[in-house]
XYZ file of C-alpha atoms in Angstrom:
726
model
C -18.751 2.148 -30.951
C -20.223 1.319 -27.528
C -23.162 -0.940 -28.401
C -21.974 -3.624 -25.958
C -20.772 -1.267 -23.239
C -23.316 -2.589 -20.763
C -21.839 -6.081 -21.055
C -18.206 -5.125 -20.573
C -18.483 -1.874 -18.613
C -15.993 -2.953 -16.027
C -13.440 -4.700 -18.166
C -10.849 -1.976 -17.822
C -9.338 -3.679 -14.798
C -6.378 -5.288 -16.520
C -4.971 -6.808 -13.349
C -7.320 -9.786 -13.728
C -7.491 -11.927 -16.822
C -10.711 -12.071 -18.819
C -10.880 -15.852 -18.713
C -13.293 -17.239 -16.097
C -13.211 -20.886 -15.105
C -15.531 -22.900 -12.904
C -14.098 -21.444 -9.693
C -14.604 -17.883 -10.880
C -18.190 -18.320 -12.097
C -19.662 -20.851 -9.651
C -22.459 -19.386 -7.535
C -21.987 -22.177 -4.996
C -18.362 -21.206 -4.417
C -19.398 -17.554 -4.181
C -21.953 -18.483 -1.532
C -19.319 -20.491 0.359
C -16.891 -17.551 0.324
C -19.617 -15.237 1.613
C -20.592 -17.689 4.356
C -17.007 -18.112 5.558
C -16.538 -14.348 5.606
C -19.791 -13.777 7.481
C -18.960 -16.375 10.156
C -15.413 -15.068 10.696
C -16.627 -11.476 10.706
C -19.342 -12.347 13.228
C -16.796 -14.077 15.479
C -14.479 -11.052 15.346
C -17.267 -8.661 16.306
C -18.815 -10.964 18.921
C -15.734 -12.127 20.821
C -14.379 -8.665 21.402
C -12.581 -7.238 24.381
C -14.520 -5.105 26.840
C -13.594 -1.492 26.276
C -12.740 0.883 29.096
C -11.141 4.274 28.816
C -7.374 4.007 28.579
C -5.613 6.540 30.799
C -1.924 7.289 30.654
C 0.071 7.188 33.890
C 0.733 10.668 35.338
C -1.628 12.289 32.819
C -4.665 14.383 33.742
C -8.020 12.599 33.576
C -10.196 14.297 30.913
C -13.410 13.265 32.697
C -14.598 11.276 35.685
C -15.079 7.511 35.607
C -17.701 5.568 37.555
C -17.594 1.811 38.153
C -20.235 -0.197 36.329
C -19.951 -3.420 38.364
C -18.708 -4.629 41.744
C -15.117 -5.791 41.625
C -12.021 -6.421 43.704
C -8.714 -5.061 42.508
C -5.147 -5.700 43.533
C -4.287 -2.745 45.756
C -0.569 -2.375 45.248
C -0.254 0.593 47.585
C -2.012 -1.223 50.433
C 0.072 -4.332 49.794
C 3.283 -2.307 49.959
C 2.194 -0.748 53.253
C 1.443 -4.182 54.712
C 4.832 -5.479 53.623
C 6.531 -2.477 55.148
C 4.663 -3.010 58.414
C 5.542 -6.692 58.685
C 9.302 -6.033 58.612
C 9.274 -3.143 61.046
C 10.033 -5.471 63.991
C 12.841 -7.280 62.154
C 16.003 -6.421 64.050
C 19.373 -5.541 62.675
C 21.744 -8.315 61.664
C 25.339 -8.020 62.862
C 28.509 -9.808 61.760
C 32.137 -9.693 62.809
C 34.294 -7.545 60.578
C 36.079 -9.785 58.119
C 39.176 -7.611 58.326
C 39.157 -7.857 62.098
C 38.824 -11.661 62.020
C 41.765 -11.927 59.598
C 43.857 -9.663 61.799
C 43.126 -11.687 64.935
C 44.081 -14.852 63.071
C 47.446 -13.335 62.071
C 48.070 -12.232 65.652
C 47.379 -15.774 66.884
C 49.817 -17.261 64.375
C 52.520 -14.789 65.397
C 51.885 -15.694 69.020
C 52.489 -19.351 68.254
C 55.678 -18.613 66.335
C 57.352 -16.021 68.513
C 56.091 -16.931 71.959
C 56.940 -20.468 73.029
C 55.222 -20.062 76.401
C 51.985 -21.358 74.892
C 53.388 -24.903 75.181
C 53.211 -24.591 78.976
C 49.436 -24.320 78.708
C 48.998 -26.900 75.980
C 51.894 -29.303 76.127
C 50.269 -31.996 73.997
C 49.148 -29.650 71.216
C 51.043 -29.474 67.960
C 51.411 -26.706 65.406
C 49.358 -28.690 62.915
C 46.514 -29.090 65.391
C 46.635 -25.412 66.310
C 46.466 -24.382 62.658
C 43.665 -26.822 62.000
C 41.682 -25.393 64.888
C 42.248 -21.751 64.010
C 41.219 -22.407 60.373
C 37.918 -23.847 61.552
C 37.390 -21.016 64.006
C 38.065 -18.371 61.372
C 35.439 -19.868 59.073
C 32.949 -20.133 61.934
C 33.476 -16.518 63.013
C 32.975 -15.246 59.452
C 29.654 -17.123 59.244
C 28.485 -15.990 62.664
C 25.536 -13.556 62.818
C 23.983 -11.730 65.751
C 20.437 -10.453 66.069
C 17.640 -10.121 68.600
C 15.525 -13.088 69.781
C 12.393 -11.730 68.088
C 14.055 -11.749 64.661
C 15.317 -15.280 65.215
C 11.810 -16.366 66.105
C 10.454 -14.808 62.877
C 13.109 -16.646 60.918
C 12.110 -19.931 62.508
C 8.430 -19.190 61.878
C 8.978 -18.817 58.125
C 11.340 -21.786 57.905
C 14.678 -19.967 57.612
C 17.726 -21.641 59.164
C 19.167 -20.037 62.328
C 22.186 -22.339 62.464
C 24.771 -19.535 62.457
C 22.598 -16.980 64.268
C 22.936 -16.072 67.967
C 20.606 -14.008 70.087
C 22.998 -11.205 70.901
C 22.886 -7.493 70.172
C 26.169 -5.615 70.611
C 25.912 -2.194 72.209
C 28.960 -0.795 70.410
C 30.479 -1.422 67.005
C 34.140 -1.003 68.009
C 36.207 -2.811 70.715
C 33.389 -5.190 71.480
C 33.959 -7.905 74.065
C 31.901 -10.886 73.018
C 30.147 -12.640 75.930
C 31.387 -16.053 77.070
C 28.020 -17.607 76.202
C 28.708 -16.805 72.567
C 32.129 -18.426 72.744
C 30.658 -21.496 74.373
C 28.276 -21.819 71.402
C 31.103 -21.232 68.937
C 33.243 -23.850 70.612
C 30.406 -26.362 70.580
C 29.571 -26.199 66.841
C 33.166 -25.497 65.660
C 35.140 -28.104 67.583
C 33.347 -31.438 67.841
C 35.076 -34.002 70.162
C 36.901 -35.851 67.422
C 38.050 -32.784 65.493
C 40.902 -31.622 67.776
C 41.752 -32.254 71.406
C 39.764 -30.415 74.037
C 42.974 -28.870 75.391
C 43.765 -27.315 72.042
C 40.173 -26.165 71.567
C 40.082 -24.538 74.993
C 43.421 -22.829 74.363
C 42.225 -21.335 71.070
C 38.848 -20.206 72.455
C 40.478 -18.659 75.551
C 42.931 -16.769 73.378
C 40.277 -15.271 71.060
C 37.783 -14.620 73.875
C 40.243 -12.284 75.542
C 40.404 -10.059 72.455
C 38.155 -7.159 71.451
C 36.251 -7.214 68.181
C 34.772 -4.926 65.571
C 31.223 -5.670 64.387
C 29.221 -4.295 61.452
C 25.674 -4.482 60.140
C 25.031 -7.204 57.562
C 22.658 -5.401 55.184
C 22.431 -8.198 52.562
C 21.337 -10.670 55.250
C 18.800 -8.154 56.574
C 17.342 -7.595 53.089
C 17.227 -11.325 52.412
C 15.300 -12.030 55.618
C 12.979 -9.058 54.980
C 12.181 -10.231 51.436
C 11.427 -13.726 52.672
C 9.074 -12.382 55.331
C 7.388 -9.957 52.886
C 6.907 -12.722 50.330
C 4.564 -14.461 52.748
C 2.336 -11.404 53.041
C -0.794 -12.021 50.894
C -1.703 -9.458 48.221
C -4.242 -6.942 49.391
C -7.446 -6.762 47.323
C -9.791 -3.845 47.825
C -13.498 -4.121 47.051
C -15.139 -1.430 44.932
C -18.916 -1.231 44.652
C -20.814 -0.391 41.475
C -21.491 3.328 41.188
C -18.308 4.350 42.982
C -16.203 7.003 41.331
C -12.778 5.744 40.313
C -11.257 9.054 39.280
C -12.435 12.647 39.099
C -12.028 14.978 36.181
C -8.703 16.778 36.400
C -7.121 14.256 38.783
C -3.622 13.004 38.096
C -3.708 9.386 36.946
C -1.844 7.047 39.302
C -0.986 3.367 39.133
C -3.884 2.736 41.538
C -6.367 4.289 39.088
C -5.033 2.179 36.216
C -5.232 -0.986 38.346
C -8.857 -0.189 39.195
C -9.736 0.361 35.528
C -8.084 -2.912 34.504
C -9.897 -4.795 37.274
C -13.223 -3.227 36.250
C -12.564 -4.255 32.644
C -11.884 -7.830 33.722
C -15.039 -7.888 35.856
C -17.106 -6.525 32.967
C -15.725 -9.225 30.690
C -16.554 -11.957 33.201
C -20.049 -10.603 33.728
C -20.739 -10.380 29.973
C -22.734 -13.378 28.811
C -21.562 -14.044 25.259
C -24.302 -16.605 24.693
C -27.198 -14.453 25.824
C -29.762 -14.185 22.987
C -29.639 -10.378 22.938
C -25.838 -10.370 22.781
C -25.855 -12.850 19.915
C -28.576 -10.900 18.123
C -26.658 -7.643 18.478
C -23.488 -9.131 17.007
C -25.483 -10.765 14.193
C -27.269 -7.533 13.264
C -24.007 -5.561 13.313
C -22.317 -8.171 11.099
C -25.286 -8.166 8.721
C -25.303 -4.371 8.544
C -21.581 -4.024 7.812
C -21.679 -6.860 5.275
C -24.657 -5.193 3.593
C -22.725 -1.923 3.347
C -19.865 -3.776 1.634
C -22.192 -5.472 -0.848
C -23.956 -2.183 -1.610
C -20.678 -0.359 -2.182
C -19.289 -3.003 -4.520
C -22.619 -3.272 -6.349
C -22.542 0.447 -7.145
C -18.821 1.068 -7.656
C -17.239 -2.295 -8.556
C -19.944 -4.770 -9.615
C -17.354 -7.055 -11.220
C -16.144 -8.005 -7.730
C -19.512 -9.540 -6.884
C -19.495 -11.625 -10.072
C -15.887 -12.790 -9.882
C -15.082 -15.335 -7.192
C -11.377 -14.671 -7.599
C -11.717 -10.975 -6.821
C -14.155 -11.649 -3.996
C -11.974 -14.353 -2.473
C -8.916 -12.095 -2.722
C -10.596 -9.280 -0.794
C -12.025 -11.696 1.786
C -8.608 -13.323 2.252
C -6.846 -9.998 2.840
C -9.556 -8.744 5.205
C -9.630 -11.973 7.241
C -5.829 -12.077 7.337
C -5.786 -8.526 8.687
C -8.464 -9.353 11.268
C -6.489 -12.417 12.363
C -3.209 -10.513 12.736
C -5.045 -7.830 14.685
C -6.643 -10.299 17.089
C -3.362 -12.126 17.706
C -1.583 -8.845 18.433
C -4.335 -7.688 20.780
C -4.273 -11.005 22.667
C -0.488 -10.840 23.046
C -0.545 -7.234 24.283
C -3.367 -7.836 26.756
C -1.871 -11.008 28.214
C 1.753 -9.912 28.481
C 3.156 -9.877 32.009
C 4.482 -6.337 31.677
C 1.133 -4.928 30.461
C 2.302 -3.947 26.963
C -1.141 -2.575 26.124
C -0.175 0.620 27.963
C 3.039 0.970 25.939
C 1.806 -0.104 22.490
C -1.092 2.307 22.236
C -1.342 2.669 18.460
C -0.653 -0.607 16.624
C -1.090 -0.115 12.874
C -2.903 -2.875 10.979
C -4.855 -1.034 8.277
C -1.841 0.045 6.132
C -0.996 -3.641 5.622
C -4.387 -4.299 4.012
C -4.330 -0.962 2.181
C -1.021 -1.634 0.403
C -2.042 -5.155 -0.601
C -5.450 -4.096 -1.926
C -4.080 -1.065 -3.753
C -1.408 -3.206 -5.418
C -3.663 -6.146 -6.256
C -6.994 -4.353 -6.863
C -7.215 -0.570 -7.086
C -7.090 2.509 -4.889
C -10.890 2.847 -4.635
C -11.320 -0.640 -3.160
C -8.303 -0.111 -0.898
C -9.720 3.177 0.418
C -13.152 1.719 1.145
C -11.792 -1.385 2.891
C -9.325 0.742 4.876
C -12.127 2.975 6.131
C -14.248 -0.073 6.993
C -11.412 -1.811 8.869
C -10.582 1.362 10.768
C -14.196 1.664 11.894
C -14.359 -2.011 12.930
C -11.062 -1.920 14.813
C -11.969 1.306 16.583
C -15.276 -0.213 17.631
C -13.979 -3.590 18.836
C -10.320 -3.395 19.894
C -9.044 -2.445 23.333
C -6.960 0.527 22.219
C -7.215 4.278 22.552
C -10.038 5.094 20.135
C -9.177 8.576 18.971
C -5.465 8.149 18.307
C -5.848 4.595 16.989
C -8.488 5.623 14.444
C -6.650 8.735 13.245
C -3.276 7.034 12.830
C -4.581 3.887 11.123
C -6.762 5.760 8.643
C -4.199 8.471 7.882
C -1.284 6.081 7.358
C -3.492 3.847 5.200
C -4.430 6.788 2.959
C -0.788 7.861 2.648
C 0.132 4.273 1.774
C -2.609 4.122 -0.888
C -1.480 7.384 -2.488
C 2.139 6.179 -2.493
C 1.357 2.649 -3.708
C -0.496 3.951 -6.770
C 2.830 4.426 -8.593
C 4.570 1.354 -7.172
C 6.868 -0.228 -9.759
C 9.395 -2.230 -7.674
C 8.927 -4.454 -4.638
C 11.592 -2.642 -2.625
C 9.577 0.570 -3.006
C 7.096 -0.915 -0.514
C 9.560 0.015 2.227
C 9.602 3.579 0.876
C 5.792 3.603 1.000
C 5.836 2.522 4.645
C 8.529 5.116 5.339
C 6.243 7.857 4.024
C 3.415 6.492 6.159
C 5.712 6.567 9.208
C 6.634 10.214 8.590
C 2.941 11.117 8.437
C 2.297 9.103 11.615
C 5.074 10.935 13.482
C 3.553 14.256 12.450
C 0.117 13.165 13.665
C 1.488 11.883 16.991
C 3.211 15.224 17.596
C 0.081 17.100 16.525
C -2.089 15.109 18.946
C 0.419 15.752 21.715
C 0.358 19.506 21.031
C -3.427 19.426 20.763
C -3.584 18.010 24.283
C -1.406 20.900 25.523
C 1.625 18.684 25.993
C 4.916 19.471 24.298
C 6.462 16.250 25.605
C 5.242 13.198 27.485
C 6.699 9.841 28.385
C 4.625 7.979 25.784
C 5.766 10.094 22.818
C 8.946 8.162 22.012
C 7.380 4.689 22.581
C 4.465 5.677 20.318
C 6.808 6.728 17.502
C 8.897 3.562 17.798
C 5.843 1.275 17.964
C 4.409 2.864 14.824
C 7.758 2.327 13.093
C 7.787 -1.331 14.176
C 4.287 -2.067 12.868
C 4.916 -0.310 9.541
C 8.192 -2.195 9.086
C 6.365 -5.432 9.880
C 3.675 -4.496 7.343
C 6.312 -3.865 4.662
C 7.981 -7.229 5.308
C 4.645 -9.068 5.209
C 3.532 -7.315 2.012
C 6.830 -8.030 0.234
C 6.491 -11.685 1.216
C 2.797 -12.099 0.446
C 2.501 -10.034 -2.742
C 4.173 -12.583 -5.069
C 2.087 -15.339 -3.477
C -1.179 -13.492 -4.112
C -0.093 -12.578 -7.666
C 0.586 -16.238 -8.405
C -2.427 -17.818 -6.676
C -4.999 -15.312 -7.953
C -3.270 -14.745 -11.320
C -3.047 -10.998 -10.850
C -0.861 -8.707 -12.915
C 0.387 -5.696 -10.962
C 2.671 -2.900 -12.102
C 5.489 -4.718 -10.318
C 4.770 -7.797 -12.440
C 4.718 -5.679 -15.586
C 8.138 -4.237 -14.777
C 9.491 -7.758 -14.389
C 8.185 -8.655 -17.877
C 10.169 -5.736 -19.324
C 13.395 -7.549 -18.489
C 15.242 -8.013 -21.822
C 16.557 -11.331 -20.518
C 13.082 -12.806 -20.835
C 13.301 -15.811 -23.167
C 10.796 -14.484 -25.710
C 12.290 -10.984 -25.801
C 15.796 -12.377 -26.149
C 14.646 -14.571 -29.050
C 13.003 -11.561 -30.703
C 16.205 -9.500 -30.539
C 18.206 -12.336 -32.106
C 15.797 -14.062 -34.513
C 13.490 -11.170 -35.445
C 15.306 -7.892 -34.676
C 13.045 -5.891 -36.974
C 9.949 -7.138 -35.181
C 11.533 -6.336 -31.824
C 12.347 -2.753 -32.857
C 8.833 -2.385 -34.245
C 7.394 -3.629 -30.923
C 9.515 -1.185 -28.913
C 8.388 1.767 -31.028
C 4.722 0.718 -30.920
C 5.024 0.233 -27.157
C 6.253 3.797 -26.689
C 3.469 5.119 -28.908
C 0.793 3.123 -27.082
C 2.085 4.167 -23.664
C 1.912 7.867 -24.567
C -1.592 7.543 -25.996
C -2.880 5.496 -23.063
C -1.475 7.938 -20.524
C -3.176 10.796 -22.357
C -6.649 9.337 -21.731
C -5.972 7.865 -18.285
C -5.623 4.247 -19.435
C -2.876 1.899 -18.267
C 0.167 3.168 -20.130
C 2.621 0.770 -18.523
C 0.493 -2.203 -19.535
C 0.357 -0.956 -23.119
C 4.112 -0.546 -23.245
C 4.912 -3.988 -21.815
C 2.157 -5.964 -23.554
C 3.177 -4.500 -26.903
C 6.648 -6.004 -26.515
C 5.002 -9.423 -26.790
C 2.165 -8.708 -29.227
C 4.069 -10.015 -32.273
C 5.960 -12.947 -30.719
C 4.127 -15.232 -33.153
C 6.373 -13.897 -35.926
C 9.203 -15.928 -34.383
C 7.715 -18.977 -36.133
C 8.428 -17.500 -39.603
C 10.346 -14.229 -39.125
C 11.595 -14.062 -42.736
C 8.007 -13.743 -44.027
C 7.638 -10.276 -42.485
C 9.042 -7.189 -44.175
C 10.751 -5.708 -41.115
C 12.950 -8.818 -40.830
C 13.887 -9.180 -44.530
C 16.589 -6.502 -44.327
C 16.522 -5.690 -48.021
C 16.761 -9.282 -49.213
C 14.421 -11.155 -51.482
C 10.740 -10.930 -50.612
C 9.801 -14.560 -50.004
C 6.149 -13.793 -50.733
C 7.054 -13.599 -54.413
C 7.240 -17.402 -54.310
C 3.772 -17.772 -52.769
C 0.228 -17.211 -53.914
C -1.676 -14.350 -52.239
C -3.767 -16.861 -50.303
C -0.675 -18.689 -49.042
C 0.956 -15.417 -48.039
C -2.195 -14.340 -46.211
C -2.314 -17.619 -44.301
C 1.305 -17.155 -43.177
C 0.592 -13.596 -42.041
C -2.629 -14.579 -40.264
C -0.909 -17.481 -38.510
C 1.365 -15.201 -36.466
C -1.564 -14.519 -34.108
C -2.329 -18.168 -33.351
C 1.398 -18.924 -33.180
C 1.812 -16.021 -30.749
C -0.981 -17.321 -28.524
C 0.625 -20.776 -28.425
C 4.087 -19.380 -27.693
C 2.744 -17.009 -25.053
C 0.890 -19.742 -23.207
C 3.900 -22.048 -23.387
C 6.103 -19.286 -21.939
C 3.583 -18.612 -19.160
C 2.639 -15.101 -20.236
C -0.314 -13.555 -18.372
C -3.711 -14.018 -19.995
C -3.922 -10.249 -20.392
C -0.923 -10.415 -22.754
C -2.528 -13.322 -24.603
C -5.639 -11.166 -25.089
C -3.521 -8.425 -26.667
C -1.910 -10.972 -29.014
C -5.387 -12.127 -30.080
C -6.934 -8.671 -30.380
C -4.222 -6.403 -31.777
C -5.462 -7.109 -35.331
C -9.057 -7.745 -34.323
C -10.965 -9.293 -37.210
C -9.412 -7.072 -39.873
C -8.439 -8.228 -43.361
C -4.912 -8.680 -44.667
C -5.917 -6.151 -47.284
C -2.778 -6.212 -49.445
C -2.997 -9.929 -50.221
C -6.789 -9.741 -50.420
C -6.431 -7.203 -53.246
C -3.759 -9.375 -54.866
C -6.108 -12.362 -54.799
C -8.909 -10.257 -56.316
C -6.602 -9.171 -59.102
C -5.655 -12.786 -59.673
C -9.371 -13.668 -59.965
C -9.865 -10.703 -62.325
C -11.882 -8.794 -59.735
C -14.555 -11.448 -59.248
C -15.515 -11.135 -55.571
C -17.485 -14.360 -55.688
C -14.287 -16.297 -56.331
C -12.538 -14.885 -53.243
C -13.622 -15.937 -49.745
C -13.028 -12.884 -47.574
C -12.876 -15.066 -44.419
C -9.632 -16.579 -45.669
C -8.038 -13.134 -45.363
C -9.437 -12.068 -41.987
C -7.854 -12.494 -38.573
C -9.798 -14.732 -36.204
C -10.002 -12.025 -33.557
C -11.711 -11.275 -31.287
C -12.077 -7.548 -31.737
C -10.459 -5.340 -29.062
C -12.408 -5.392 -25.807
C -10.492 -2.828 -23.763
C -9.183 0.678 -24.258
C -5.628 -0.556 -24.027
C -6.212 -3.170 -26.711
C -7.706 -0.590 -29.109
C -4.813 1.802 -28.496
C -2.281 -0.926 -29.281
C -4.191 -1.831 -32.471
C -4.186 1.782 -33.696
C -0.537 2.378 -32.716
C 0.546 -0.860 -34.402
C -1.275 -0.035 -37.635
C -0.196 3.611 -37.737
C 3.473 2.865 -37.011
C 3.645 0.247 -39.754
C 1.772 2.391 -42.286
C 3.833 5.507 -41.529
C 6.953 3.731 -42.801
C 5.470 3.812 -46.313
C 5.206 7.617 -46.302
C 7.675 9.523 -48.438
C 7.770 12.331 -45.916
C 6.668 12.087 -42.295
C 4.943 15.329 -41.292
C 2.108 16.160 -39.003
C -0.153 16.738 -42.001
C 0.634 13.444 -43.736
C 0.342 11.523 -40.479
C -2.984 13.180 -39.708
C -4.402 12.190 -43.095
C -3.049 8.662 -42.724
C -4.391 8.198 -39.194
C -7.819 9.571 -40.114
C -8.080 7.118 -42.993
C -6.867 4.111 -40.983
C -9.089 4.844 -37.985
C -12.121 5.457 -40.216
C -11.545 2.154 -42.015
C -11.312 0.223 -38.750
C -14.357 1.960 -37.319
C -16.359 1.194 -40.463
C -15.172 -2.407 -40.174
C -16.609 -2.569 -36.618
C -13.258 -3.084 -34.902
C -14.113 -0.568 -32.148
C -17.600 -1.872 -31.373
C -16.614 -3.973 -28.350
C -14.483 -1.448 -26.481
C -15.219 1.423 -24.102
C -13.279 4.052 -26.027
C -15.290 7.238 -26.611
C -14.972 9.486 -29.670
C -13.367 12.163 -27.492
C -10.781 9.692 -26.219
C -10.209 8.396 -29.741
C -9.398 11.932 -30.883
C -6.918 12.340 -28.007
C -5.298 9.004 -28.870
C -4.904 10.036 -32.515
C -3.457 13.438 -31.588
C -0.954 11.898 -29.151
C 0.166 9.241 -31.626
C 0.750 11.856 -34.324
C 2.803 14.092 -32.023
C 4.884 11.159 -30.820
C 5.531 9.891 -34.348
C 6.488 13.367 -35.573
C 8.873 13.763 -32.634
C 10.451 10.350 -33.214
C 10.776 10.923 -36.951
C 12.302 14.388 -36.748
C 14.961 15.310 -39.275
C 18.479 16.442 -38.425
C 20.572 19.207 -39.953
C 22.829 17.828 -42.668
C 26.408 18.086 -41.543
C 28.749 19.747 -44.093
C 31.822 17.890 -45.280
C 35.220 19.009 -44.080
C 37.971 19.462 -46.663
C 41.326 17.954 -45.704
C 44.641 18.230 -47.454
C 46.683 15.121 -48.089
C 50.295 15.206 -49.130
C 51.462 12.951 -51.960
C 54.784 11.198 -52.232
C 56.279 13.985 -54.375
C 55.231 16.654 -51.900
C 52.053 17.837 -53.670
C 48.799 18.307 -51.739
C 45.397 17.167 -52.929
C 41.967 18.032 -51.385
C 40.035 15.317 -49.565
C 36.512 15.298 -48.095
C 35.613 13.910 -44.699
C 32.145 13.880 -43.197
């Protein structure tokens, strides 16, 4: 049964079609894919960020850190001290109370209205001129500021205007008598010669000068001047020599420590010569080693990947896409103005690749690539190693376990939700492990993990259909979509060939049960079987299940003609399937579900017609063109199809009769060589047979016959007669 197992040992991966074109088989294209991957992988490993230990603010340093190079760092504490020193000699800024100025204005107006004696002192002045002058004076007094000469000099030194500032410091804040020198200045810049008459100006100034005033500190003006002066203070950079200790074990981490570590990291990056021969050699050897590990793994566990350019290109595309997203995220976090790298400590990239690979390939490939990516990211990225590695690997494994049963695209969000729950548990566990029930980074860590997993779900939902289309991959999600009864072919079957459709549904259920029993792809068997007989749509009336008790049209045909009609449903099905865009895997099932078997009924009829002379009957005219089944799923569908059809001829369907029938049918097909090209073992074949029998017995169970119920009906003359009702 397994003579050709070495040739098709890996053809149980039904996600990829068996057909291989030039792209899939070309060694040159395979070499190009490998070269592109190697170059990109080398660049990712070579142009990496310099790693330094990431310490959390206000945490306790787990060990001491010593500088590796000389560097200067921005000393924020020293800069703050310098800025505080430079404004120590900035004096207070005073202003007249706005309420007091308004009150004095009202008093002046009342004086003009109720006391006409003012005209004796200013006979030529008018009310309009007085009001014009007092308006200008009010505005000037509200703008007026007082401070010491030293502060005014500082303002002039830094280019600030002192137009409304006077060198005067009041001794009291209440009932202040402003010196005449101040009023002279106010008069000069408030009342130019052409504004109002000098008599009026003098009268107004004399009136207000005689009053007492309330002053107050102008804090906004003081802060404004202080900020302007501090802005001119240059940042303080402190030099640290190589070998100096930045922080001791057990010390509390401060902003100064973090600034020193960041500056040391920058200095290390600048001192690193990326084009030094040893640096290049190290990156090359590391790339070669990791690539060799990948090749060795696939050679042992999935050799078909190394011989299929489509599979290889798919894996390379997903890996490079993940590396690119990772590098972009790292660059953004490192170069953000608010230093996001300290907030986003555990970005999750590996689950994205894990879900895609598990959906498009299988869980084994997804697990290996996830472990490899986690190792690479931990080695090269500028994140906290321990937490980053644990969270990425754990969430990827949870995603792989959850994706294994993925049937709908929206379930991807559920998968990421499960991964997030596991990540939250790990974050809390790591916090407890470090003897901390709560820290400031706990909530940001949980939210950042949620953000990256949500982003992964969105990207996967968007990219999955694209990958399925470009690489012609059939996932479980795709299979579920082909179960839609609104599909054109299925809708035609229900209308034009209802018997064939019902037969396909029953065979699909049988095949799914049998496939699940031996660990094959049950969902594929169920869905592919729905389409295995679509070729009967060409001539549905020629098949018994669609004749519905009418005349058998084969009575009008010769056995050879009938056989040709029956045989043609395979080629017709292939043509219809390709026209409808069915996956190649479905086309393979259409071709293989009869293998190269004979249409035995019409073959015997032809022999009888030729009076038993075998030489007059060409057996090839009665055989399907094949090929024979080449996968476990294809064999299961063949057996289920044959057994379901044959079981309908049984007078009584019991486990015993079905067992005898299945043994005979399977033995005939085995003797005919129909199982020679598949990977089905004798043990699995026995399990398939047992499952099919149990399923058929269950589906063909008998029901208890319901007794009739006797009713009494009354006649027109009042008599009653018995009547039976089921």
